[in-house]
CSV table of C-alpha atoms and ligand atoms in Angstrom, one decimal:
chain,number,residue,atom,x,y,z
A,1,MET,CA,2.7,14.7,39.4
A,2,ILE,CA,5.9,12.1,38.6
A,3,LYS,CA,7.1,13.5,42.3
A,4,GLY,CA,7.0,10.8,45.0
A,5,LYS,CA,6.3,7.6,42.5
A,6,HIS,CA,8.0,4.8,42.3
A,7,ILE,CA,9.2,3.9,39.1
A,8,VAL,CA,10.5,0.0,38.5
A,9,LEU,CA,12.7,-0.1,35.4
A,10,GLY,CA,13.6,-2.9,34.0
A,11,ILE,CA,16.8,-2.7,31.7
A,12,CYS,CA,17.1,-5.9,29.2
A,13,GLY,CA,20.7,-6.8,27.3
A,14,GLY,CA,20.8,-4.4,24.2
A,15,ILE,CA,23.1,-2.0,23.5
A,16,ALA,CA,20.4,1.1,24.0
A,17,ALA,CA,20.9,0.1,27.5
A,18,TYR,CA,23.6,2.6,28.1
A,19,LYS,CA,20.4,5.3,27.4
A,20,THR,CA,19.0,4.2,30.5
A,21,ALA,CA,21.4,6.3,32.6
A,22,SER,CA,19.7,9.8,31.0
A,23,LEU,CA,16.6,8.4,32.0
A,24,VAL,CA,17.1,7.5,35.6
A,25,ARG,CA,18.8,10.9,35.4
A,26,LEU,CA,15.4,12.4,34.2
A,27,PHE,CA,13.1,10.2,36.5
A,28,VAL,CA,15.3,11.3,39.6
A,29,LYS,CA,15.9,15.2,38.9
A,30,ALA,CA,12.1,15.1,38.6
A,31,GLY,CA,11.5,13.6,42.2
A,32,ALA,CA,10.8,9.6,41.5
A,33,GLU,CA,12.3,7.2,43.1
A,34,VAL,CA,13.5,4.4,40.7
A,35,GLN,CA,14.3,0.7,41.2
A,36,VAL,CA,16.6,-0.9,38.5
A,37,ILE,CA,16.0,-4.5,37.7
A,38,MET,CA,18.8,-5.7,35.2
A,39,THR,CA,18.4,-8.8,32.9
A,40,PRO,CA,21.7,-10.7,33.5
A,41,ALA,CA,22.7,-10.0,29.7
A,42,ALA,CA,21.9,-6.0,30.3
A,43,LYS,CA,25.1,-5.9,33.0
A,44,GLU,CA,27.2,-6.8,29.9
A,45,PHE,CA,26.3,-3.2,28.3
A,46,ILE,CA,25.7,-1.3,31.3
A,47,THR,CA,27.1,-1.6,34.9
A,48,PRO,CA,25.0,-2.2,37.9
A,49,VAL,CA,27.3,0.3,39.5
A,50,THR,CA,26.3,3.2,37.4
A,51,MET,CA,22.8,2.6,37.8
A,52,SER,CA,22.8,1.5,41.3
A,53,ALA,CA,25.1,5.4,41.9
A,54,LEU,CA,22.4,6.8,39.6
A,55,THR,CA,19.4,5.6,41.7
A,56,GLY,CA,20.9,5.2,45.6
A,57,LYS,CA,19.4,1.9,45.4
A,58,PRO,CA,21.4,-1.5,45.1
A,59,VAL,CA,20.3,-3.0,41.5
A,60,VAL,CA,18.5,-5.8,41.7
A,61,SER,CA,19.3,-8.9,38.9
A,62,GLU,CA,19.6,-12.2,40.9
A,63,PHE,CA,16.7,-13.7,42.8
A,64,PHE,CA,19.1,-13.8,45.9
A,65,THR,CA,22.0,-12.4,47.0
A,66,ALA,CA,24.4,-15.1,46.8
A,67,ASN,CA,26.8,-14.3,49.5
A,68,THR,CA,24.1,-13.5,52.1
A,69,GLY,CA,21.4,-15.7,50.7
A,70,GLU,CA,19.4,-12.2,50.9
A,71,TRP,CA,16.1,-12.9,48.9
A,72,HIS,CA,14.7,-10.4,46.4
A,73,SER,CA,11.4,-10.3,46.4
A,74,HIS,CA,9.6,-10.0,43.0
A,75,VAL,CA,6.3,-9.8,44.3
A,76,ASP,CA,7.0,-7.0,46.6
A,77,LEU,CA,8.9,-5.2,43.7
A,78,GLY,CA,5.8,-5.5,41.7
A,79,LEU,CA,3.8,-3.9,44.4
A,80,TRP,CA,6.2,-1.3,45.6
A,81,ALA,CA,5.5,0.3,41.9
A,82,ASP,CA,3.6,3.0,40.5
A,83,VAL,CA,4.4,2.2,37.1
A,84,MET,CA,6.9,-0.4,35.8
A,85,VAL,CA,8.9,0.7,32.5
A,86,ILE,CA,11.0,-1.7,30.3
A,87,ALA,CA,13.5,0.5,28.6
A,88,PRO,CA,15.4,-1.1,26.5
A,89,ALA,CA,13.0,-3.9,25.9
A,90,THR,CA,15.0,-6.9,23.3
A,91,ALA,CA,13.1,-9.2,21.4
A,92,SER,CA,14.0,-12.1,24.2
A,93,SER,CA,12.5,-10.4,27.1
A,94,ILE,CA,9.4,-9.3,25.0
A,95,ALA,CA,8.9,-13.0,23.8
A,96,LYS,CA,9.3,-14.2,27.6
A,97,MET,CA,7.1,-11.1,28.9
A,98,ALA,CA,4.5,-12.1,26.3
A,99,ASN,CA,4.5,-16.2,27.0
A,100,GLY,CA,5.4,-16.0,30.8
A,101,VAL,CA,8.9,-17.3,30.5
A,102,ALA,CA,9.8,-16.3,34.0
A,103,ASP,CA,13.3,-17.6,34.1
A,104,ASN,CA,15.0,-13.9,35.7
A,105,MET,CA,14.1,-11.5,37.9
A,106,LEU,CA,13.1,-9.1,35.6
A,107,ILE,CA,10.4,-11.3,34.0
A,108,THR,CA,9.3,-12.5,37.4
A,109,SER,CA,8.5,-9.0,38.3
A,110,TYR,CA,7.1,-8.3,35.3
A,111,LEU,CA,4.4,-11.3,36.0
A,112,SER,CA,4.3,-9.9,39.5
A,113,SER,CA,3.3,-6.6,38.8
A,114,LYS,CA,-0.3,-4.8,39.4
A,115,ALA,CA,1.0,-1.6,38.1
A,116,PRO,CA,0.9,-0.2,34.4
A,117,VAL,CA,3.4,-1.4,32.2
A,118,PHE,CA,5.6,0.8,29.4
A,119,ILE,CA,7.8,-1.0,27.3
A,120,ALA,CA,10.0,0.5,24.6
A,121,PRO,CA,11.4,-2.0,22.1
A,122,ALA,CA,14.9,-1.7,20.9
A,123,MET,CA,16.6,-4.2,18.4
A,124,ASP,CA,17.9,-4.5,15.1
A,125,LEU,CA,15.1,-3.7,12.2
A,126,ASP,CA,14.9,-7.3,11.1
A,127,MET,CA,14.3,-8.5,14.5
A,128,MET,CA,11.6,-5.7,14.7
A,129,ALA,CA,10.1,-6.8,11.6
A,130,HIS,CA,9.7,-10.7,12.1
A,131,PRO,CA,6.7,-11.8,12.4
A,132,SER,CA,7.1,-13.4,16.2
A,133,THR,CA,8.2,-9.9,17.2
A,134,THR,CA,5.4,-8.5,15.9
A,135,ARG,CA,2.9,-11.3,17.3
A,136,ASN,CA,4.6,-11.1,20.8
A,137,ILE,CA,4.2,-7.3,20.7
A,138,GLU,CA,0.7,-7.3,19.7
A,139,MET,CA,0.1,-9.7,22.8
A,140,LEU,CA,1.6,-7.5,25.1
A,141,ARG,CA,-0.8,-4.8,23.9
A,142,SER,CA,-4.0,-7.4,24.7
A,143,TYR,CA,-2.5,-7.6,28.1
A,144,GLY,CA,-2.7,-3.7,28.4
A,145,ASN,CA,0.7,-3.1,28.6
A,146,ARG,CA,1.6,0.5,26.7
A,147,ILE,CA,4.3,0.4,24.0
A,148,ILE,CA,6.3,3.2,23.4
A,149,ASP,CA,7.2,2.8,19.5
A,150,PRO,CA,10.9,2.5,18.7
A,151,ALA,CA,11.9,5.0,16.2
A,152,VAL,CA,13.6,4.8,12.8
A,153,GLY,CA,17.1,5.8,12.5
A,154,GLU,CA,20.8,4.4,12.4
A,155,LEU,CA,20.9,1.3,14.2
A,156,ALA,CA,24.1,-0.4,16.1
A,157,SER,CA,24.4,-2.4,13.2
A,158,HIS,CA,24.9,0.5,11.1
A,159,LEU,CA,22.0,-0.4,9.2
A,160,VAL,CA,19.1,2.5,9.0
A,161,GLY,CA,15.4,1.2,9.7
A,162,LYS,CA,12.7,0.8,12.5
A,163,GLY,CA,14.0,-0.2,15.6
A,164,ARG,CA,15.9,2.6,17.9
A,165,MET,CA,14.7,3.0,21.5
A,166,ALA,CA,12.5,5.6,21.6
A,167,GLU,CA,15.0,8.7,23.3
A,168,PRO,CA,15.4,9.0,27.0
A,169,ASP,CA,13.4,12.5,27.3
A,170,GLU,CA,10.5,10.3,25.2
A,171,ILE,CA,10.2,8.1,27.7
A,172,PHE,CA,10.4,10.3,30.4
A,173,ASN,CA,7.3,12.4,29.0
A,174,THR,CA,5.4,9.6,28.1
A,175,ILE,CA,5.6,8.7,32.4
A,176,ASN,CA,5.1,12.0,33.3
A,177,ASP,CA,1.9,12.7,30.7
A,178,TYR,CA,0.5,9.3,32.4
A,179,PHE,CA,1.1,10.7,35.6
A,180,SER,CA,-0.2,14.2,35.0
A,181,ARG,CA,-3.2,13.1,33.3
A,182,ARG,CA,-4.3,10.2,36.1
A,183,GLU,CA,-6.4,12.3,37.9
A,184,ASP,CA,-8.2,14.6,35.1
A,185,LEU,CA,-11.7,13.2,35.8
A,186,ALA,CA,-11.8,12.7,39.6
A,187,GLY,CA,-15.3,13.4,40.6
A,188,LYS,CA,-17.0,12.6,36.9
A,189,LYS,CA,-19.9,10.1,37.1
A,190,MET,CA,-19.3,7.9,33.7
A,191,LEU,CA,-22.1,5.9,32.4
A,192,ILE,CA,-20.8,3.6,29.4
A,193,THR,CA,-22.5,0.9,27.3
A,194,ALA,CA,-20.4,-2.1,25.8
A,195,GLY,CA,-21.0,-5.3,24.4
A,196,PRO,CA,-23.8,-7.1,22.3
A,197,THR,CA,-27.4,-7.1,23.3
A,198,TYR,CA,-29.3,-10.5,23.1
A,199,GLU,CA,-32.8,-10.7,21.8
A,200,LYS,CA,-34.4,-13.6,23.1
A,201,ILE,CA,-36.6,-15.8,20.3
A,202,ASP,CA,-37.1,-19.0,22.8
A,203,PRO,CA,-35.3,-20.4,26.1
A,204,VAL,CA,-32.5,-21.5,23.7
A,205,ARG,CA,-32.4,-18.7,21.1
A,206,PHE,CA,-31.6,-15.5,20.7
A,207,ILE,CA,-30.5,-12.7,18.0
A,208,GLY,CA,-27.1,-11.4,18.9
A,209,ASN,CA,-23.7,-10.2,16.8
A,210,TYR,CA,-20.0,-10.5,17.5
A,211,SER,CA,-18.8,-7.6,19.6
A,212,THR,CA,-16.6,-8.9,22.7
A,213,GLY,CA,-17.0,-5.7,24.5
A,214,LYS,CA,-13.5,-4.7,24.3
A,215,MET,CA,-13.5,-1.4,23.4
A,216,GLY,CA,-16.3,-0.3,25.9
A,217,TYR,CA,-14.3,-1.8,28.6
A,218,ALA,CA,-11.0,-0.3,27.7
A,219,ILE,CA,-12.7,3.0,27.9
A,220,ALA,CA,-14.2,2.4,31.5
A,221,ASP,CA,-10.6,1.1,32.8
A,222,GLU,CA,-8.8,4.2,31.3
A,223,ALA,CA,-11.8,6.9,32.8
A,224,ALA,CA,-11.3,4.5,35.7
A,225,THR,CA,-7.5,5.0,36.1
A,226,ARG,CA,-7.9,9.3,35.7
A,227,GLY,CA,-10.3,9.3,38.5
A,228,ALA,CA,-13.8,8.7,37.0
A,229,ASP,CA,-16.2,6.9,39.1
A,230,VAL,CA,-17.3,4.5,36.0
A,231,THR,CA,-20.4,2.5,35.1
A,232,ILE,CA,-20.7,-0.2,32.3
A,233,VAL,CA,-23.9,-1.3,31.6
A,234,SER,CA,-23.3,-4.4,29.4
A,235,GLY,CA,-24.5,-7.1,27.2
A,236,GLN,CA,-22.8,-10.7,27.6
A,237,VAL,CA,-19.2,-10.4,27.2
A,238,ASN,CA,-16.6,-13.4,28.6
A,239,ILE,CA,-14.4,-10.1,29.8
A,240,LYS,CA,-14.0,-8.0,33.0
A,241,PRO,CA,-12.8,-4.8,33.8
A,242,THR,CA,-9.0,-4.7,34.9
A,243,SER,CA,-9.7,-1.6,37.5
A,244,ASP,CA,-11.4,-2.0,40.8
A,245,ASN,CA,-13.1,1.1,40.3
A,246,VAL,CA,-15.6,0.2,37.6
A,247,LYS,CA,-18.9,-1.2,38.3
A,248,VAL,CA,-20.7,-3.4,36.0
A,249,ILE,CA,-24.1,-3.9,35.6
A,250,LYS,CA,-24.7,-6.6,33.2
A,251,VAL,CA,-28.1,-6.9,30.9
A,252,GLU,CA,-29.1,-9.3,28.0
A,253,SER,CA,-31.5,-7.2,25.6
A,254,ALA,CA,-31.9,-3.6,24.3
A,255,ARG,CA,-35.0,-2.9,26.7
A,256,GLU,CA,-33.0,-4.0,29.5
A,257,MET,CA,-29.9,-1.7,28.6
A,258,LEU,CA,-32.0,1.0,28.0
A,259,ALA,CA,-34.0,0.7,31.4
A,260,GLU,CA,-30.6,0.8,33.2
A,261,CYS,CA,-29.3,3.3,31.5
A,262,GLN,CA,-32.3,5.7,32.0
A,263,LYS,CA,-31.9,5.2,35.7
A,264,LEU,CA,-28.3,6.1,35.5
A,265,PHE,CA,-27.4,8.8,32.8
A,266,PRO,CA,-29.7,11.7,35.1
A,267,LYS,CA,-27.0,11.3,37.5
A,268,SER,CA,-24.1,10.9,34.9
A,269,ASP,CA,-21.5,13.7,33.5
A,270,ILE,CA,-20.6,11.4,30.7
A,271,GLY,CA,-22.0,8.8,28.3
A,272,ILE,CA,-20.3,6.9,26.3
A,273,MET,CA,-22.7,4.5,24.0
A,274,CYS,CA,-20.1,1.7,22.7
A,275,ALA,CA,-23.0,-1.4,23.0
A,276,ALA,CA,-23.6,-2.6,19.5
A,277,VAL,CA,-27.5,-2.7,20.2
A,278,ALA,CA,-29.8,-5.1,18.1
A,279,ASP,CA,-32.1,-2.8,15.9
A,280,TYR,CA,-34.6,-5.5,16.1
A,281,THR,CA,-36.1,-7.6,18.7
A,282,PRO,CA,-38.4,-11.0,18.2
A,283,THR,CA,-42.3,-9.6,18.4
A,284,GLU,CA,-43.3,-12.2,20.8
A,285,TYR,CA,-40.8,-14.7,23.3
A,286,VAL,CA,-42.1,-18.2,22.8
A,287,ASN,CA,-41.7,-20.0,26.0
A,288,HIS,CA,-40.8,-23.2,25.0
A,289,LYS,CA,-38.1,-24.7,22.2
A,290,ILE,CA,-39.8,-23.8,19.3
A,291,LYS,CA,-39.4,-27.4,17.7
A,292,ARG,CA,-38.1,-28.5,13.8
A,293,GLU,CA,-41.4,-29.2,12.1
A,294,LYS,CA,-41.5,-31.2,9.2
A,295,GLU,CA,-43.1,-29.0,6.6
A,296,GLU,CA,-43.3,-25.7,8.2
A,297,ILE,CA,-40.6,-23.1,8.5
A,298,PRO,CA,-40.8,-20.7,11.4
A,299,VAL,CA,-41.0,-17.2,10.4
A,300,ILE,CA,-39.4,-15.0,13.1
A,301,LYS,CA,-41.2,-11.2,13.4
A,302,LEU,CA,-39.4,-8.6,14.3
A,303,THR,CA,-40.3,-5.1,16.0
A,304,LYS,CA,-37.7,-2.3,16.1
A,305,ASN,CA,-35.7,-1.8,19.3
A,306,PRO,CA,-35.6,1.5,21.3
A,307,ASP,CA,-32.3,3.3,20.2
A,308,ILE,CA,-30.5,4.0,23.7
A,309,ALA,CA,-27.9,6.8,22.4
A,310,ALA,CA,-30.9,8.6,20.8
A,311,SER,CA,-33.2,8.6,23.9
A,312,LEU,CA,-30.3,9.7,26.6
A,313,GLY,CA,-29.2,12.4,24.1
A,314,ALA,CA,-33.2,13.6,23.8
A,315,GLN,CA,-32.9,13.7,27.6
A,316,LYS,CA,-29.4,15.4,27.5
A,317,LYS,CA,-28.9,18.3,30.3
A,318,PRO,CA,-26.7,21.2,29.4
A,319,GLY,CA,-23.3,20.0,31.0
A,320,GLN,CA,-23.6,16.3,30.1
A,321,LEU,CA,-21.6,14.8,27.4
A,322,LEU,CA,-22.9,12.3,25.1
A,323,MET,CA,-20.5,10.3,23.1
A,324,GLY,CA,-21.9,7.6,20.6
A,325,PHE,CA,-20.3,5.0,18.3
A,326,ALA,CA,-20.6,4.1,14.2
A,327,LEU,CA,-19.4,1.3,13.0
A,328,GLU,CA,-19.7,1.7,9.1
A,329,THR,CA,-19.3,-0.2,5.8
A,330,ASP,CA,-19.6,2.8,3.6
A,331,ASN,CA,-20.5,6.1,3.1
A,332,GLU,CA,-18.5,6.3,6.6
A,333,ASP,CA,-18.3,10.0,7.2
A,334,PHE,CA,-21.7,10.9,6.1
A,335,ASN,CA,-23.6,8.1,8.3
A,336,ALA,CA,-21.4,9.1,11.4
A,337,ILE,CA,-22.1,13.1,11.1
A,338,ASP,CA,-25.9,11.7,10.5
A,339,LYS,CA,-25.9,9.6,13.7
A,340,LEU,CA,-23.9,12.5,15.6
A,341,LYS,CA,-27.1,14.6,14.8
A,342,ARG,CA,-30.3,12.4,15.0
A,343,LYS,CA,-29.2,11.3,18.3
A,344,ASN,CA,-27.8,14.7,19.7
A,345,LEU,CA,-24.7,13.5,20.7
A,346,ASP,CA,-21.2,15.4,21.0
A,347,TYR,CA,-18.8,13.6,19.7
A,348,ILE,CA,-19.3,10.2,17.4
A,349,VAL,CA,-16.3,7.7,17.0
A,350,LEU,CA,-16.3,6.0,13.7
A,351,ASN,CA,-14.8,2.7,13.0
A,352,SER,CA,-14.8,1.5,9.6
A,353,LEU,CA,-15.2,-2.2,8.6
A,354,ARG,CA,-13.2,-1.2,5.5
A,355,ASP,CA,-10.0,-1.0,7.8
A,356,SER,CA,-8.0,-4.1,9.2
A,357,GLY,CA,-7.6,-4.2,12.5
A,358,ALA,CA,-10.8,-2.1,13.3
A,359,GLY,CA,-14.0,-3.4,14.6
A,360,PHE,CA,-15.0,-6.5,16.6
A,361,GLY,CA,-13.0,-8.8,18.5
A,362,THR,CA,-9.7,-7.3,17.7
A,363,ASP,CA,-7.5,-6.0,20.2
A,364,THR,CA,-6.9,-2.9,17.7
A,365,ASN,CA,-8.6,-0.1,16.5
A,366,LYS,CA,-8.6,2.7,14.1
A,367,ILE,CA,-10.8,5.5,14.7
A,368,SER,CA,-11.7,9.2,13.8
A,369,ILE,CA,-13.8,11.1,15.6
A,370,PHE,CA,-16.2,14.2,14.8
A,371,ASP,CA,-17.4,16.9,16.9
A,372,VAL,CA,-20.4,18.5,16.4
A,373,ASN,CA,-19.0,21.4,14.7
A,374,GLY,CA,-18.1,18.7,12.1
A,375,ASN,CA,-14.3,18.8,13.1
A,376,LYS,CA,-12.9,15.8,12.3
A,377,ARG,CA,-9.6,14.3,13.8
A,378,CYS,CA,-7.9,10.8,12.5
A,379,PHE,CA,-6.3,8.6,14.5
A,380,PRO,CA,-3.8,5.5,13.4
A,381,LEU,CA,-3.9,2.0,14.2
A,382,LYS,CA,-3.5,1.6,18.1
A,383,SER,CA,-4.2,-1.0,21.0
A,384,LYS,CA,-8.0,-0.9,22.3
A,385,ARG,CA,-6.2,0.7,25.5
A,386,GLU,CA,-4.6,3.4,23.6
A,387,VAL,CA,-7.7,4.2,21.5
A,388,ALA,CA,-9.2,4.5,24.7
A,389,THR,CA,-6.9,7.0,26.1
A,390,ASP,CA,-7.4,9.1,22.8
A,391,ILE,CA,-11.3,8.9,23.3
A,392,ILE,CA,-10.7,10.6,27.0
A,393,ASP,CA,-8.2,12.8,26.1
A,394,THR,CA,-10.8,14.3,23.6
A,395,ILE,CA,-13.6,14.7,26.1
A,396,ILE,CA,-11.1,16.3,28.7
A,397,SER,CA,-10.2,18.8,26.0
A,398,ARG,CA,-14.2,20.0,26.0
B,401,C5P,O1,-27.7,4.0,14.7
B,401,C5P,P1,-26.3,2.9,15.1
B,401,C5P,O2,-26.7,1.5,15.5
B,401,C5P,O3,-25.1,2.6,13.5
B,401,C5P,O4,-25.7,3.8,15.5
B,401,C5P,C1,-24.7,3.3,16.6
B,401,C5P,C2,-24.5,4.0,18.0
B,401,C5P,O5,-25.9,4.1,18.7
B,401,C5P,C3,-24.1,3.5,18.9
B,401,C5P,O6,-23.1,4.7,19.7
B,401,C5P,C4,-24.6,2.4,19.7
B,401,C5P,O7,-24.2,1.9,21.0
B,401,C5P,C5,-26.0,3.4,19.7
B,401,C5P,N1,-27.3,2.5,19.5
B,401,C5P,C6,-28.1,2.6,20.8
B,401,C5P,N2,-29.0,2.2,20.6
B,401,C5P,C7,-29.3,1.5,19.8
B,401,C5P,C8,-28.7,1.3,18.1
B,401,C5P,C9,-27.5,2.0,18.5
B,401,C5P,O8,-27.9,2.9,21.5
B,401,C5P,N3,-31.0,0.8,19.5
């Protein structure tokens, strides 16, 4: 519930700043405490007096109050916040947040904040479409910030296009949903596999794949913020969960991953199989570095790896839920449904490598989710964190 929550509202210098008065009213009426931080330019569009009258708190804009020398701690503000909302977010502030240019109180607080950040961009259509703005928004998404997309409509310039700040009630509903969803996985134990497996050939070589683990870790973070007790059994990746409530067990090979999953799955309510598990492993491990021979080219014999998802599917008990992933290049729907059945899954998430922005290494993904009855839900291209929200919402809906 939004009641009693601490909201830091960052207002930047765009014409849509006038709409934040209504947004503050909605937050305050719902029982939230709002602290407004304004950039210097924002004060040209709406006065701090309006905002402090509506919030009941002095607006913070400078690093200190000039006549008293009172210091405003951006660190304290960042820690006080349960959520930070930047609305309207101008092209300039978006660029500063993306690149850490901490030259005003708002950006400094943003960089210090441990709270989730929601950003509602607003600007003229050409600024919005400029590659630099697009890139900066993508960078913010990759930090886990959530973008409340601007609408298409008439802009202050009287041009019509994408760039209108989302309406105050839409921003309010997004934040309200976030707080109402927070505890909907409380008490649930979740097992997630993520990242690649490495299958050793000799002490210096392995068979692996390009998986970075980003999707699985995003799901783990989303589930943990919604109250689940999450364990990731992870292949070798260079990322960490952002949430403190996620336990990570690192493994290398498919067999090691299977062994950990078999220990954990019987105690889990939900299993999400996100790992890119190698299908084959070398038949034998050579315990010295294989040398380059003059004539002979070595042959590496392979044997099938266990299918972790299928083995958990086979031991699934009533009340447990198992979700798998299918990364396909052709016959996508057919292959996904076939895997769902063969592995006894409840859901399968399909990514197609034919969709740009989907698959390994990207910060975005485009998915469809199939259930056991063959129902398919398609989602647009989103950040992996937003995709994680859709995946968890689908599980909750059951
Ligand atoms: O059969 P395929 O590898 O395409 O199936 C993908 C799904 O099965 C993913 O959820 C993946 O994590 C899981 N899987 C597994 N163990 C394997 C192969 C795939 O858990 N050996």
